[in-house]
Amino acid sequence: MRKKLFIPGPVEVLPDVLEKLSTPLIGHRTQEYSELHGRVRTKLQRLLSTHNKVFLATASGTGVMEGCVRNCVSKRLLSLICGEFGERWYEIAKLNGKAADALRVDLGKAIKPEMVKNALVSGKYDAVALTHNETSTGVMNPLAAIADVVKEFPNVIFMVDAVSSMGGAEIKVDCWGIDVCLSSTQKGFGLPPGFAVFSVSEKALRKAATVPNRGYYFDFVTFNEYDDKNQTPTTPSLPHIFALDHQLEKWLTEGLERRYARHIEMAQACRHWATARGFALFPEAGYESVTLTTVDNTRGVNVAALNAELGKRGFMISAGYGRLKEQTFRIAHTGDLTLDDLSELLGVMDDILAQGKA
Ligand SMILES: Cc1ncc(COP(=O)(O)O)c(C=O)c1O
């Protein structure tokens, strides 16, 4: 049975978007492609409020995270960690032979600007990596406030994983001084997995040019050279780009504010549902994600049984991630889901819980 996905990626893909994915292919070194590429870049720049280049990569988001580390770290990386995806930055740095330190907070807590400042004043770091929305805990870190602190250190490159926030929450790349802001397409963008977008500042590009061993696939300097011709270095996933063009056109026509307001509305409804049913919210108060709700399973429901019952009725949510597998469950409300979709899911969950089936 087909299940409507309320998991934090991949998400539901609307029929009109699925149709765009099957657009007849074109050559990726043609004028037609260059026009498409330029159009998509301009729309992404509007989405991110930036004049920086925005590159298109045929990879999942983790590939670009690795690219960030290889291109932007020569001295030492400060990895801000509040969950499993923050850990990933640190692991990638280590596996690529880069010096790195981890600044960890307890699961469920957010990174605070003063912690970042205290670490950066040491002068040890030339790059700092943040997970905007920590999908494993449901914490949304205070990106704008952290960015304000990082700005005080002009020699530090600020790299932001916005995999589970871009498209669902406002990100002002230029105003906040984000050097690299990356996302993959299977969450807020409402597209299938396998594609990533990332903005790169002039500062990050200048830095990359000085860093040896940037690798081949994610060399930012090469991306920039090709982008100047409105192309990608290697053959891109054209179906993703056709569909991305279509999605962005719809959002910009509808107004981004409405998209973000819809996400906030869904998040508030989901949080209210959880607390009204005797659950708690896992993230510390004031830092709850707007794209997914991580519920602290204080009622001790059997999440596997709940999901199995949901599956029989055509829905799917997510168990906790990693260390939080048993302790939490996650309901994603992002991409093109609406408040009606969410209300339908929550109603079905109520039925299952009332029947004592989980
Ligand atoms: C916050 C965050 N960062 C990174 C990733 C990894 O992205 P991808 O699976 O596209 O490589 C995910 C995936 O769930 C994520 O949620």
Coordinates of N, CA, C and O and ligand atoms in Angstrom, one line a residue, residues 8-9 59-65 84-86 88-89 131-136 161-165 182-187 193-196 321 330, ligand 1:
P8 N 11.2 12.5 7.9 CA 12.0 13.7 7.5 C 12.9 13.3 6.3 O 14.1 13.4 6.4
G9 N 12.3 13.0 5.2 CA 12.9 12.7 4.0 C 13.2 11.2 3.7 O 13.6 10.5 4.6
A59 N 24.2 14.7 -6.3 CA 24.7 14.0 -5.1 C 23.6 14.2 -4.0 O 22.8 15.1 -4.1
S60 N 23.8 13.5 -2.9 CA 22.9 13.8 -1.8 C 23.7 14.9 -1.0 O 24.9 15.2 -1.3
G61 N 23.1 15.4 0.0 CA 23.7 16.6 0.8 C 25.0 16.2 1.4 O 25.9 17.1 1.5
T62 N 25.2 15.0 1.8 CA 26.4 14.6 2.5 C 27.6 14.8 1.6 O 28.7 15.2 2.0
G63 N 27.4 14.6 0.3 CA 28.5 14.8 -0.7 C 29.0 16.3 -0.6 O 30.2 16.5 -0.6
V64 N 28.1 17.2 -0.5 CA 28.5 18.6 -0.4 C 29.1 18.9 0.9 O 30.0 19.8 1.0
M65 N 28.7 18.3 2.0 CA 29.3 18.5 3.3 C 30.8 18.1 3.1 O 31.7 18.8 3.6
E84 N 23.1 13.8 15.6 CA 23.9 12.9 14.7 C 24.4 13.6 13.4 O 25.4 13.2 12.9
F85 N 23.7 14.6 12.9 CA 24.1 15.2 11.7 C 25.3 16.2 12.0 O 26.1 16.4 11.1
G86 N 25.3 16.8 13.2 CA 26.5 17.5 13.6 C 27.7 16.6 13.7 O 28.8 17.0 13.3
R88 N 28.3 14.2 12.0 CA 28.7 13.8 10.6 C 29.8 14.8 10.1 O 30.7 14.4 9.4
W89 N 29.6 16.1 10.4 CA 30.6 17.1 10.0 C 32.0 16.7 10.5 O 33.0 16.7 9.8
T131 N 24.8 22.6 11.9 CA 23.6 22.0 11.4 C 22.5 22.9 11.7 O 22.2 23.1 12.9
H132 N 21.9 23.6 10.7 CA 20.8 24.5 11.1 C 19.7 23.8 11.8 O 19.3 24.2 12.9
N133 N 19.2 22.7 11.2 CA 18.0 22.0 11.8 C 18.5 20.6 12.0 O 18.7 19.8 11.1
E134 N 18.7 20.2 13.3 CA 19.2 18.9 13.6 C 18.1 17.9 13.5 O 17.3 17.8 14.4
T135 N 18.1 17.2 12.4 CA 16.9 16.3 12.1 C 16.8 15.1 13.1 O 15.8 14.5 13.3
S136 N 17.9 14.8 13.8 CA 17.9 13.7 14.7 C 17.2 14.0 16.0 O 16.7 13.2 16.7
D161 N 24.8 23.4 7.2 CA 24.0 22.3 6.7 C 22.5 22.7 6.9 O 22.0 22.7 8.0
A162 N 21.9 23.0 5.8 CA 20.4 23.4 5.8 C 19.6 22.3 5.2 O 18.5 22.6 4.6
V163 N 20.1 21.1 5.3 CA 19.4 20.0 4.5 C 17.9 19.9 4.9 O 17.1 19.7 4.1
S164 N 17.6 20.0 6.2 CA 16.2 19.8 6.6 C 15.5 21.1 7.0 O 14.5 21.1 7.6
S165 N 16.1 22.2 6.5 CA 15.4 23.5 6.8 C 15.2 24.3 5.5 O 14.2 25.0 5.3
L182 N 24.1 24.7 2.3 CA 23.8 23.5 1.5 C 22.5 22.8 1.9 O 22.1 22.8 3.0
S183 N 21.9 22.2 0.9 CA 20.7 21.3 1.1 C 20.6 20.3 0.1 O 21.1 20.5 -1.1
S184 N 20.0 19.2 0.4 CA 19.6 18.2 -0.6 C 18.1 18.4 -0.9 O 17.4 19.2 -0.2
T185 N 17.6 17.7 -1.9 CA 16.3 18.1 -2.4 C 15.1 17.3 -1.9 O 13.9 17.5 -2.2
Q186 N 15.4 16.3 -1.0 CA 14.4 15.3 -0.7 C 13.6 15.7 0.6 O 12.8 14.9 1.1
K187 N 13.8 17.0 1.0 CA 13.0 17.4 2.2 C 12.2 18.7 1.9 O 11.2 18.6 1.2
P193 N 15.2 12.3 -3.7 CA 16.6 12.4 -3.3 C 17.5 12.3 -4.4 O 17.1 11.8 -5.5
G194 N 18.8 12.6 -4.2 CA 19.8 12.4 -5.2 C 20.4 13.7 -5.8 O 21.2 13.7 -6.7
F195 N 19.9 14.9 -5.2 CA 20.4 16.1 -5.8 C 20.6 17.1 -4.7 O 19.9 17.1 -3.6
A196 N 21.5 18.0 -4.8 CA 21.9 19.0 -3.8 C 22.1 20.4 -4.4 O 22.5 20.5 -5.6
Y321 N 15.9 8.9 15.9 CA 17.1 8.6 15.1 C 18.3 8.2 16.0 O 18.5 8.8 17.1
R330 N 9.3 10.9 15.4 CA 9.4 12.2 14.6 C 8.3 12.3 13.6 O 8.1 11.3 12.8
Ligands
LIG1 C1 20.4 17.8 8.9 C2 20.8 16.8 7.9 N1 22.1 16.9 7.4 C3 22.5 16.0 6.5 C4 21.7 15.0 6.0 C5 22.3 14.1 5.0 O1 21.7 14.4 3.8 P1 21.7 13.4 2.6 O2 21.0 12.2 3.0 O3 21.0 14.2 1.5 O4 23.1 13.1 2.3 C6 20.4 14.8 6.5 C7 19.6 13.7 6.1 O5 18.6 13.4 6.7 C8 20.0 15.8 7.5 O6 18.7 15.6 8.0

